[in-house]
Coordinates of C-alpha atoms and ligand atoms in Angstrom, one line a residue:
M24 CA 0.0 0.0 0.0
M25 CA 2.8 2.4 0.9
G26 CA 4.5 2.3 -2.5
P27 CA 1.8 3.8 -4.7
W28 CA 1.0 6.4 -2.0
R29 CA 4.6 7.5 -1.7
S30 CA 5.0 7.8 -5.4
F31 CA 1.7 9.8 -5.7
V32 CA 3.0 12.3 -3.0
L33 CA 6.3 12.7 -4.8
K34 CA 4.6 13.2 -8.1
A35 CA 2.3 15.8 -6.7
S36 CA 5.1 17.9 -5.2
S37 CA 7.1 17.7 -8.4
I38 CA 4.1 19.0 -10.3
D39 CA 4.0 21.9 -7.8
I40 CA 7.6 22.8 -8.3
S41 CA 7.4 22.7 -12.1
T42 CA 4.1 24.7 -12.1
H43 CA 5.8 27.3 -10.0
K44 CA 8.9 27.4 -12.3
H45 CA 6.6 27.6 -15.3
S46 CA 4.7 30.5 -13.9
L47 CA 8.0 32.3 -13.1
V48 CA 9.3 31.7 -16.6
K49 CA 5.9 32.9 -18.0
S50 CA 5.8 36.1 -16.0
S51 CA 9.4 36.8 -17.1
L52 CA 8.4 36.2 -20.7
E53 CA 5.4 38.5 -20.2
S54 CA 7.5 41.3 -18.8
Q55 CA 10.0 40.9 -21.7
L56 CA 7.2 41.0 -24.2
K57 CA 5.9 44.2 -22.7
T58 CA 9.3 45.9 -23.3
L59 CA 8.9 45.0 -27.0
L60 CA 5.2 45.9 -27.6
P61 CA 2.6 48.2 -26.0
R62 CA 0.8 46.6 -23.0
G63 CA -2.5 46.0 -24.8
R64 CA -0.8 44.0 -27.5
V65 CA 0.5 41.2 -25.2
F66 CA -1.8 38.4 -24.1
T67 CA -0.9 35.8 -21.5
S68 CA -4.0 34.8 -19.6
A69 CA -5.5 31.3 -20.1
A70 CA -8.7 32.7 -21.4
Q71 CA -6.9 34.9 -24.0
L72 CA -4.7 32.0 -25.1
A73 CA -7.4 29.3 -25.4
G74 CA -8.4 30.3 -28.9
Y75 CA -4.8 29.9 -30.2
G76 CA -4.3 26.3 -29.3
A77 CA -5.3 24.8 -32.6
D78 CA -5.8 25.6 -36.3
G79 CA -8.6 24.5 -38.7
L80 CA -8.1 20.9 -37.8
G81 CA -8.9 21.5 -34.2
Y82 CA -7.9 18.2 -32.7
K83 CA -4.3 18.8 -31.8
N84 CA -4.1 21.4 -29.1
H85 CA -0.9 23.3 -28.2
I86 CA -1.6 26.3 -26.0
P87 CA 1.1 29.0 -26.6
D88 CA 2.9 30.8 -23.7
A89 CA 1.8 34.2 -25.1
V90 CA 0.2 35.9 -28.0
V91 CA 1.2 39.2 -29.4
I92 CA -0.9 41.3 -31.8
P93 CA 1.3 44.0 -33.3
A94 CA -0.7 47.1 -34.4
D95 CA 1.3 47.6 -37.6
A96 CA 4.4 46.5 -39.5
E97 CA 6.7 48.8 -37.3
E98 CA 5.5 47.0 -34.2
L99 CA 6.0 43.6 -35.8
V100 CA 9.6 44.6 -36.7
G101 CA 10.1 45.9 -33.2
F102 CA 9.0 42.6 -31.8
M103 CA 11.2 40.6 -34.2
K104 CA 14.2 42.7 -33.1
G105 CA 13.9 41.4 -29.6
A106 CA 12.4 38.0 -30.4
K107 CA 15.7 36.1 -30.5
A108 CA 16.5 37.1 -26.9
L109 CA 13.2 35.7 -25.7
H110 CA 14.6 32.2 -26.2
V111 CA 11.2 30.8 -27.1
P112 CA 9.7 29.7 -30.4
V113 CA 8.1 32.4 -32.6
I114 CA 5.0 31.3 -34.6
L115 CA 3.3 33.6 -37.1
R116 CA -0.5 33.2 -37.4
G117 CA -2.9 34.7 -39.9
A118 CA -6.5 33.5 -39.6
G119 CA -5.6 30.1 -38.2
T120 CA -7.5 28.2 -41.0
S121 CA -4.5 26.0 -41.8
L122 CA -5.5 22.4 -42.1
S123 CA -2.0 21.0 -41.4
G124 CA -1.2 22.2 -37.9
G125 CA 0.8 25.2 -39.2
P126 CA 0.2 28.2 -36.9
V127 CA 0.2 26.3 -33.6
A128 CA 2.8 26.5 -30.8
A129 CA 3.9 22.8 -31.1
Q130 CA 6.9 23.5 -28.9
G131 CA 5.4 26.4 -26.9
G132 CA 6.4 30.0 -27.4
V133 CA 4.9 33.2 -28.7
I134 CA 2.2 33.4 -31.4
V135 CA 2.4 36.6 -33.5
H136 CA -1.2 37.2 -34.7
T137 CA -1.2 39.5 -37.8
S138 CA -4.8 40.4 -37.7
A139 CA -4.1 44.2 -37.4
L140 CA -1.9 44.4 -40.5
K141 CA -4.8 44.5 -42.9
R142 CA -4.3 47.5 -45.1
I143 CA -4.5 47.3 -48.9
R144 CA -1.8 49.9 -49.5
E145 CA -2.1 50.3 -53.2
M146 CA -4.2 49.0 -56.1
N147 CA -2.3 49.8 -59.3
V148 CA -5.0 48.8 -61.7
K149 CA -3.1 50.0 -64.8
G150 CA 0.0 48.2 -63.8
F151 CA -2.0 45.0 -62.8
W152 CA -0.5 44.7 -59.3
C153 CA -1.5 45.6 -55.8
E154 CA 0.4 46.0 -52.5
V155 CA -1.2 44.4 -49.4
E156 CA -0.3 43.8 -45.8
C157 CA 0.0 40.2 -44.7
G158 CA -3.2 40.2 -42.5
V159 CA -5.6 41.3 -45.4
A160 CA -8.4 38.7 -45.7
L161 CA -8.5 37.2 -49.2
N162 CA -12.1 38.0 -49.9
D163 CA -11.6 41.6 -48.7
L164 CA -9.0 42.0 -51.4
D165 CA -11.3 40.5 -54.0
A166 CA -14.1 42.8 -53.1
A167 CA -11.8 45.8 -53.3
L168 CA -10.4 44.8 -56.7
K169 CA -13.7 43.8 -58.4
P170 CA -15.1 47.3 -59.1
H171 CA -11.8 48.0 -61.0
G172 CA -12.4 45.1 -63.3
V173 CA -9.4 43.1 -62.0
F174 CA -8.9 40.1 -59.8
Y175 CA -6.4 38.1 -57.9
P176 CA -6.9 34.5 -59.0
P177 CA -5.9 32.1 -56.2
D178 CA -9.1 31.3 -54.4
P179 CA -8.8 28.9 -51.4
S180 CA -12.3 28.0 -50.1
S181 CA -11.4 29.7 -46.8
G182 CA -11.4 33.1 -48.6
P183 CA -13.8 34.9 -46.2
V184 CA -11.3 34.7 -43.4
C185 CA -7.9 33.4 -44.5
T186 CA -5.1 36.0 -44.9
L187 CA -2.7 36.7 -47.7
G188 CA 0.1 36.0 -45.2
G189 CA -1.2 32.5 -44.6
N190 CA -1.8 32.0 -48.4
V191 CA 1.8 32.9 -49.3
A192 CA 3.3 30.9 -46.4
S193 CA 1.4 27.8 -47.5
N194 CA 1.4 28.6 -51.3
A195 CA -2.4 28.2 -51.3
G196 CA -4.4 26.8 -54.1
G197 CA -8.1 26.8 -54.8
A198 CA -10.8 25.8 -57.2
H199 CA -9.8 28.1 -60.1
C200 CA -6.1 27.3 -59.7
F201 CA -6.5 24.5 -62.2
R202 CA -6.2 27.0 -65.0
Y203 CA -4.9 30.1 -63.3
G204 CA -2.2 28.5 -61.1
V205 CA -1.5 28.7 -57.4
T206 CA -0.3 31.6 -55.2
S207 CA 3.4 31.3 -56.3
N208 CA 2.3 32.4 -59.8
Y209 CA 1.0 35.7 -58.5
V210 CA 3.6 36.8 -55.9
L211 CA 5.7 39.6 -57.4
G212 CA 7.4 40.5 -54.2
V213 CA 7.6 39.7 -50.5
E214 CA 8.7 41.9 -47.6
A215 CA 9.9 39.8 -44.7
V216 CA 11.5 40.4 -41.3
T217 CA 14.1 37.9 -40.1
L218 CA 14.6 37.1 -36.4
D219 CA 17.2 39.9 -35.9
G220 CA 14.6 42.4 -37.0
T221 CA 16.1 43.1 -40.4
V222 CA 13.6 43.9 -43.1
H223 CA 14.3 42.3 -46.5
R224 CA 12.5 42.7 -49.8
F225 CA 12.5 39.9 -52.3
G226 CA 11.1 41.2 -55.6
G227 CA 8.6 44.0 -55.7
P228 CA 5.9 45.5 -57.9
A229 CA 8.0 44.6 -61.0
G230 CA 8.6 41.1 -59.8
G231 CA 12.1 39.7 -60.1
R232 CA 14.4 39.0 -57.2
G233 CA 15.1 42.4 -55.7
P234 CA 18.7 42.9 -54.6
W235 CA 19.5 39.2 -54.6
R236 CA 21.3 37.0 -57.0
E237 CA 19.3 33.9 -56.1
D238 CA 15.6 33.8 -56.2
W239 CA 15.0 33.9 -52.4
K240 CA 11.4 34.9 -53.0
R241 CA 10.7 31.3 -54.2
F242 CA 12.0 30.0 -50.8
M243 CA 9.7 32.4 -48.9
I244 CA 6.5 31.2 -50.7
G245 CA 5.4 28.0 -49.0
S246 CA 7.9 28.3 -46.2
E247 CA 5.1 27.8 -43.5
G248 CA 6.5 30.4 -41.1
T249 CA 9.8 28.7 -40.7
L250 CA 12.0 31.4 -42.3
A251 CA 10.7 34.9 -41.5
A252 CA 7.6 36.9 -40.8
F253 CA 6.0 38.4 -43.9
T254 CA 4.8 41.9 -43.5
R255 CA 3.6 42.8 -47.0
F256 CA 3.3 41.5 -50.6
W257 CA 3.1 42.8 -54.1
L258 CA 0.7 40.6 -56.1
R259 CA 0.0 40.2 -59.8
L260 CA -3.6 40.9 -61.0
L261 CA -5.5 39.8 -64.1
P262 CA -8.4 41.4 -65.9
L263 CA -11.8 39.9 -64.8
P264 CA -13.1 37.4 -67.4
E265 CA -15.8 38.9 -69.6
K266 CA -18.1 35.9 -69.4
V267 CA -18.4 32.9 -67.1
W268 CA -20.5 29.7 -67.5
T269 CA -20.8 27.2 -64.6
F270 CA -21.8 23.5 -65.1
R271 CA -22.8 20.7 -62.8
A272 CA -23.0 17.1 -63.9
T273 CA -23.7 14.0 -61.9
Y274 CA -22.2 10.5 -62.4
P275 CA -23.1 7.1 -61.0
D276 CA -19.6 5.9 -60.0
L277 CA -16.0 6.8 -59.7
K278 CA -14.9 5.4 -63.0
T279 CA -17.2 7.5 -65.1
T280 CA -16.4 10.6 -63.0
E281 CA -12.7 10.0 -63.6
A282 CA -13.4 9.6 -67.4
A283 CA -15.2 12.9 -67.4
I284 CA -12.3 14.6 -65.6
H285 CA -9.8 13.3 -68.2
A286 CA -12.1 14.4 -71.1
L287 CA -12.3 17.9 -69.5
V288 CA -8.6 18.2 -69.0
A289 CA -8.0 17.3 -72.6
H290 CA -10.6 19.6 -74.0
T291 CA -9.6 22.8 -75.8
S292 CA -12.2 24.8 -73.7
Y293 CA -9.5 24.7 -71.0
P294 CA -11.8 24.9 -67.9
A295 CA -10.9 27.3 -65.1
A296 CA -12.1 24.9 -62.5
I297 CA -12.9 21.2 -62.2
E298 CA -14.2 20.3 -58.7
M299 CA -15.6 17.1 -57.4
L300 CA -18.0 16.2 -54.5
D301 CA -18.7 12.6 -53.7
P302 CA -22.2 11.5 -52.7
R303 CA -21.5 12.1 -49.0
G304 CA -20.3 15.6 -49.8
V305 CA -23.4 16.3 -51.8
A306 CA -25.6 14.9 -49.0
M307 CA -23.8 17.1 -46.4
V308 CA -24.4 20.2 -48.5
E309 CA -28.1 19.3 -49.1
S310 CA -28.8 18.8 -45.4
S311 CA -27.3 22.2 -44.6
Q312 CA -28.3 25.8 -45.0
M313 CA -26.3 25.8 -48.2
A314 CA -28.7 23.3 -49.9
C315 CA -29.1 24.3 -53.5
G316 CA -31.1 21.4 -55.0
L317 CA -28.1 19.1 -55.9
P318 CA -29.3 15.6 -56.9
E319 CA -28.2 13.2 -54.1
G320 CA -26.7 9.8 -54.4
S321 CA -24.2 10.6 -57.2
F322 CA -20.8 11.9 -57.7
M323 CA -20.9 15.5 -58.8
L324 CA -18.6 17.6 -61.0
L325 CA -18.6 21.4 -60.8
V326 CA -17.0 22.9 -63.9
E327 CA -16.4 26.5 -64.9
I328 CA -15.3 28.0 -68.2
D329 CA -14.5 31.7 -68.6
G330 CA -12.9 34.2 -71.1
P331 CA -14.0 36.5 -73.9
E332 CA -17.8 36.4 -74.3
P333 CA -18.2 35.1 -77.9
L334 CA -15.5 32.5 -77.4
V335 CA -16.9 31.2 -74.1
N336 CA -20.5 31.2 -75.4
A337 CA -19.4 29.1 -78.3
R338 CA -17.8 26.5 -75.9
V339 CA -20.9 25.9 -73.8
E340 CA -22.6 23.3 -75.8
P341 CA -19.4 21.3 -76.6
V342 CA -18.6 21.2 -72.9
A343 CA -22.1 20.1 -72.0
E344 CA -22.0 17.4 -74.7
L345 CA -18.6 16.2 -73.4
L346 CA -20.1 15.9 -69.9
R347 CA -23.0 13.9 -71.3
R348 CA -20.9 11.7 -73.4
A349 CA -18.8 10.8 -70.4
G350 CA -21.9 9.3 -68.8
S351 CA -23.9 12.0 -67.1
K352 CA -27.7 12.0 -67.6
D353 CA -28.0 15.2 -65.6
V354 CA -26.0 18.2 -66.9
M355 CA -27.0 21.7 -66.0
F356 CA -25.3 24.9 -66.8
S357 CA -25.9 28.6 -66.2
D358 CA -24.4 32.1 -66.7
E359 CA -26.7 33.6 -64.1
D360 CA -24.6 35.2 -61.4
E361 CA -27.0 34.3 -58.5
L362 CA -27.3 30.7 -59.5
R363 CA -23.6 30.3 -60.0
K364 CA -22.7 32.0 -56.7
K365 CA -25.1 29.7 -54.9
L366 CA -23.4 26.6 -56.3
W367 CA -19.9 27.9 -55.5
K368 CA -21.0 28.9 -52.0
A369 CA -22.2 25.4 -51.4
R370 CA -18.9 23.9 -52.7
K371 CA -16.7 26.3 -50.7
A372 CA -18.7 25.8 -47.5
A373 CA -18.3 22.0 -47.7
G374 CA -15.0 22.1 -45.6
G375 CA -16.7 24.2 -42.9
L376 CA -19.7 21.9 -42.8
L377 CA -17.6 18.9 -41.9
G378 CA -17.2 20.5 -38.4
Q379 CA -21.0 20.2 -38.0
L380 CA -21.0 16.5 -38.9
S381 CA -18.2 15.4 -36.6
P382 CA -16.4 16.6 -33.5
A383 CA -13.1 16.3 -35.4
Y384 CA -11.7 15.5 -38.8
V385 CA -8.4 15.0 -40.5
V386 CA -8.1 16.2 -44.1
Q387 CA -5.4 14.9 -46.4
D388 CA -4.0 17.0 -49.2
A389 CA -2.3 14.5 -51.5
V390 CA -1.7 15.2 -55.1
I391 CA -1.8 12.3 -57.5
P392 CA -1.5 11.8 -61.3
K393 CA -5.1 12.1 -62.4
R394 CA -5.0 8.6 -64.1
A395 CA -4.9 7.1 -60.6
L396 CA -7.8 9.1 -59.2
A397 CA -10.5 6.4 -59.1
E398 CA -8.1 3.8 -57.9
V399 CA -6.8 5.9 -55.0
L400 CA -10.2 7.1 -54.0
Q401 CA -11.5 3.6 -53.9
L402 CA -8.7 2.7 -51.5
V403 CA -9.8 5.6 -49.3
Y404 CA -13.4 4.3 -49.2
D405 CA -12.3 0.7 -48.6
E406 CA -9.9 1.5 -45.8
A407 CA -12.2 4.0 -44.1
D408 CA -15.3 1.7 -44.4
A409 CA -13.3 -1.2 -43.0
A410 CA -12.2 0.9 -40.0
G411 CA -15.7 2.3 -39.5
I412 CA -14.5 5.9 -40.1
P413 CA -16.7 7.9 -42.5
A414 CA -14.7 9.5 -45.4
V415 CA -16.0 12.5 -47.3
N416 CA -14.3 13.6 -50.5
V417 CA -14.6 17.2 -51.8
F418 CA -11.6 18.3 -53.9
H419 CA -9.9 20.0 -56.8
A420 CA -10.2 17.2 -59.3
G421 CA -8.6 19.0 -62.2
D422 CA -5.4 19.3 -60.3
G423 CA -5.5 15.7 -58.9
N424 CA -5.5 17.4 -55.5
L425 CA -7.4 14.9 -53.2
H426 CA -8.9 16.1 -49.9
P427 CA -10.3 13.0 -48.2
N428 CA -11.8 14.1 -44.9
F429 CA -11.8 11.4 -42.2
L430 CA -14.5 12.1 -39.6
F431 CA -13.8 10.9 -36.1
D432 CA -14.2 11.7 -32.4
S433 CA -10.9 12.4 -30.7
R434 CA -12.6 11.5 -27.3
V435 CA -13.2 7.9 -28.5
P436 CA -10.1 5.8 -27.7
G437 CA -8.5 4.4 -30.8
D438 CA -10.4 6.6 -33.3
L439 CA -7.4 8.8 -34.0
D440 CA -5.1 5.8 -34.4
K441 CA -7.4 4.4 -37.0
V442 CA -7.5 7.7 -38.9
E443 CA -3.7 7.9 -38.7
L444 CA -3.3 4.3 -40.0
I445 CA -5.7 5.0 -43.0
S446 CA -3.9 8.2 -43.7
K447 CA -0.5 6.5 -43.7
R448 CA -1.7 3.7 -46.1
L449 CA -3.3 6.3 -48.3
M450 CA 0.0 8.4 -48.4
Q451 CA 2.0 5.2 -49.2
R452 CA -0.2 4.5 -52.2
V453 CA -0.1 8.1 -53.3
I454 CA 3.7 8.0 -53.4
E455 CA 3.6 4.6 -55.2
V456 CA 1.4 6.0 -58.0
G457 CA 3.8 9.0 -58.4
G458 CA 2.0 11.6 -56.2
T459 CA 3.1 13.7 -53.3
L460 CA 2.1 14.8 -49.8
S461 CA 0.6 18.3 -50.2
G462 CA -0.9 20.3 -53.0
E463 CA -1.8 23.5 -51.0
H464 CA -2.3 23.1 -47.3
G465 CA 1.4 22.6 -46.5
I466 CA 2.9 20.0 -44.2
G467 CA 2.7 21.7 -40.8
N468 CA 3.0 19.2 -37.9
D469 CA 0.1 17.1 -39.1
K470 CA 1.9 15.6 -42.1
S471 CA 5.5 15.9 -41.1
S472 CA 5.8 12.3 -40.2
Y473 CA 5.1 11.4 -43.8
M474 CA 8.0 13.4 -45.2
P475 CA 10.4 10.3 -45.1
L476 CA 7.9 8.5 -47.3
V477 CA 8.9 10.9 -50.2
F478 CA 12.3 12.2 -49.3
G479 CA 15.4 10.3 -48.5
P480 CA 18.0 11.4 -45.8
D481 CA 20.1 13.4 -48.3
S482 CA 17.1 15.3 -49.6
M483 CA 15.8 15.9 -46.0
R484 CA 19.2 17.2 -45.0
L485 CA 19.4 19.7 -47.9
Q486 CA 15.9 20.9 -47.3
L487 CA 16.5 21.4 -43.6
A488 CA 19.5 23.6 -44.5
V489 CA 17.1 26.3 -45.8
P490 CA 15.4 27.2 -42.5
A491 CA 18.7 26.6 -40.7
S492 CA 20.4 29.3 -42.8
F493 CA 17.7 31.8 -41.8
N494 CA 17.5 30.8 -38.1
P495 CA 20.1 28.2 -37.1
A496 CA 18.5 27.4 -33.8
H497 CA 15.1 26.8 -35.5
Q498 CA 13.3 29.4 -33.4
M499 CA 10.8 30.1 -36.2
N500 CA 7.8 27.7 -36.1
P501 CA 9.7 24.6 -34.9
L502 CA 8.4 21.1 -35.2
K503 CA 6.8 22.0 -38.5
V504 CA 7.5 20.3 -41.9
F505 CA 10.3 18.4 -40.3
D506 CA 9.6 16.2 -37.2
N507 CA 13.2 16.7 -35.9
R508 CA 13.3 20.5 -36.5
R509 CA 13.3 21.5 -32.8
F510 CA 14.2 24.8 -31.3
A511 CA 17.4 24.4 -29.3
A512 CA 17.1 27.3 -26.8
Ligands
LIG4 C1 -13.0 25.4 -44.8 C2 -11.6 25.5 -45.3 C3 -11.3 25.4 -46.7 C4 -10.0 25.5 -47.2 N1 -9.8 25.5 -48.5 C5 -8.5 25.6 -49.0 C6 -8.3 25.7 -50.4 O1 -9.2 25.5 -51.2 N2 -7.0 25.8 -50.8 C7 -6.0 26.0 -49.9 O2 -4.8 26.2 -50.3 N3 -6.2 26.0 -48.6 C8 -7.4 25.8 -48.1 N4 -7.6 25.8 -46.7 C9 -6.5 25.8 -45.8 C10 -6.1 27.3 -45.4 O3 -7.2 28.1 -45.4 C11 -5.0 27.9 -46.2 O4 -3.8 27.1 -46.0 C12 -4.7 29.4 -45.9 O5 -3.7 29.7 -46.8 C13 -4.3 29.6 -44.5 O6 -4.4 31.0 -44.3 P1 -4.5 31.6 -42.8 O7 -4.4 33.1 -42.8 O8 -5.6 31.0 -42.1 O9 -3.0 31.1 -42.2 P2 -2.7 30.4 -40.9 O10 -3.5 29.1 -40.8 O11 -2.8 31.3 -39.7 O12 -1.2 30.0 -41.1 C14 -0.8 29.1 -42.1 C15 0.7 29.1 -42.2 O13 1.2 30.3 -42.6 C16 2.1 30.9 -41.7 N5 1.9 32.3 -41.7 C17 0.8 33.0 -41.5 N6 1.0 34.3 -41.6 C18 2.3 34.5 -41.8 C19 3.2 35.6 -42.0 N7 2.7 36.9 -41.9 N8 4.5 35.4 -42.2 C20 5.0 34.2 -42.2 N9 4.3 33.1 -42.1 C21 2.9 33.2 -41.9 C22 1.8 30.2 -40.3 O14 2.9 30.1 -39.5 C23 1.4 28.8 -40.8 O15 2.5 28.0 -41.0 C24 -8.9 25.7 -46.3 C25 -9.2 25.7 -44.9 C26 -10.5 25.6 -44.4 C27 -10.7 25.7 -42.9

């Protein structure tokens, strides 16, 4: 009887000591932060930190030691000047919609929330570029550009809230990136602050590299907060298309859906978007407030063509015919703004609706050669059904960018293990068919354990050398992308 009691007492007292130590360290961190930023910009209470524990995935919680919200770029630079001496990790956070565990304090530390850096500094319509701060929400930029007849094409479905900073740091994609290309195609310049507080410019309104021989800008895009804090960007714009037609077509099974996708990709109408919702995805939309009369029980393709009016009008019937010939008995199309917007709203809300279906979900972001689409998706259904884990697929089919969502309850013992096993098997198959781990969400800490499936030790060493050259101690967003990339205080 004595043994367990004694060990309990010892444990309790050691917790007391470490809690005491922790609160001492925390109060010292707090007072240091208050020398770097005005008082109202530093947050350390449990209630203030609670909302910063997770990202869009929600099931892995890492509460930071502190959160700072700089009022502007100058305050962010001021913070970065003193950040190294804090000896804790520094994690940049935009809207926190990442689906890869990117903006969380996996090794503790300070989260820098960029929500106040939200100025659109210039819209140079004639030059087809704009200058924006990193905290600007994507849809706010769209709304500001539209009256001028221009647009910024990358369109992640999280557009109402996600920030340009998060988009650039994860090289975001979106539905229309099939034709228009992802974020990296539109970043002309990046302004970034390194850990010593030095402000660097990579490129600018005219694009290029800025005062650098190598193209460092390319390293910044998709760096997932591991290199520097972005403050602003210069982004390339395009003229708004004159005419847009949106199609929806349903298919009875995966094989015919895949055939329709191949036919669309090969067609000279060159669609802007080819999206797919599986029957569960359609049912989820139809049982929500986003219901828009989609026929249930089938796989659905959502396709869009755009461009000069006469040209696009001439392509409508050939595209509809192609969709029918591929096996659809139900092809609808429209150029009416209201109808089109309703369809897109339903598609883009799908990710958010998952949260209403299930307490937690894991979404994968694999990219595969499109010829393997039906085969890999079948594997997803087979594995998930066998494990009793519902899988919902809503994704950018034209890009071969799969997003299987595995719904589970993290409170049920064993559920997460099952999801992780299915995800691993899926990723192994993805690599075997010639695909890769991420198309747009980034690796974060959710997919870092899969990195060795794709990259050998030499390749991992070389890739790790990039963040190491910016911050050798790995103070910027540690434990992301690479499992072994720890901050050595
Ligand atoms: C419903 C839903 C739908 C989605 N659809 C898509 C989609 O279609 N396409 C797509 O690509 N993604 C999608 N996502 C994922 C996510 O929205 C994107 O990755 C987005 O780019 C993240 O932006 P954010 O502002 O939320 O960044 P956060 O989640 O806050 O951060 C993401 C990463 O960027 C880094 N970061 C943020 N700001 C800065 C900065 N100023 N400087 C340096 N690093 C920074 C963070 O450290 C982190 O590593 C979706 C997410 C949800 C919830």
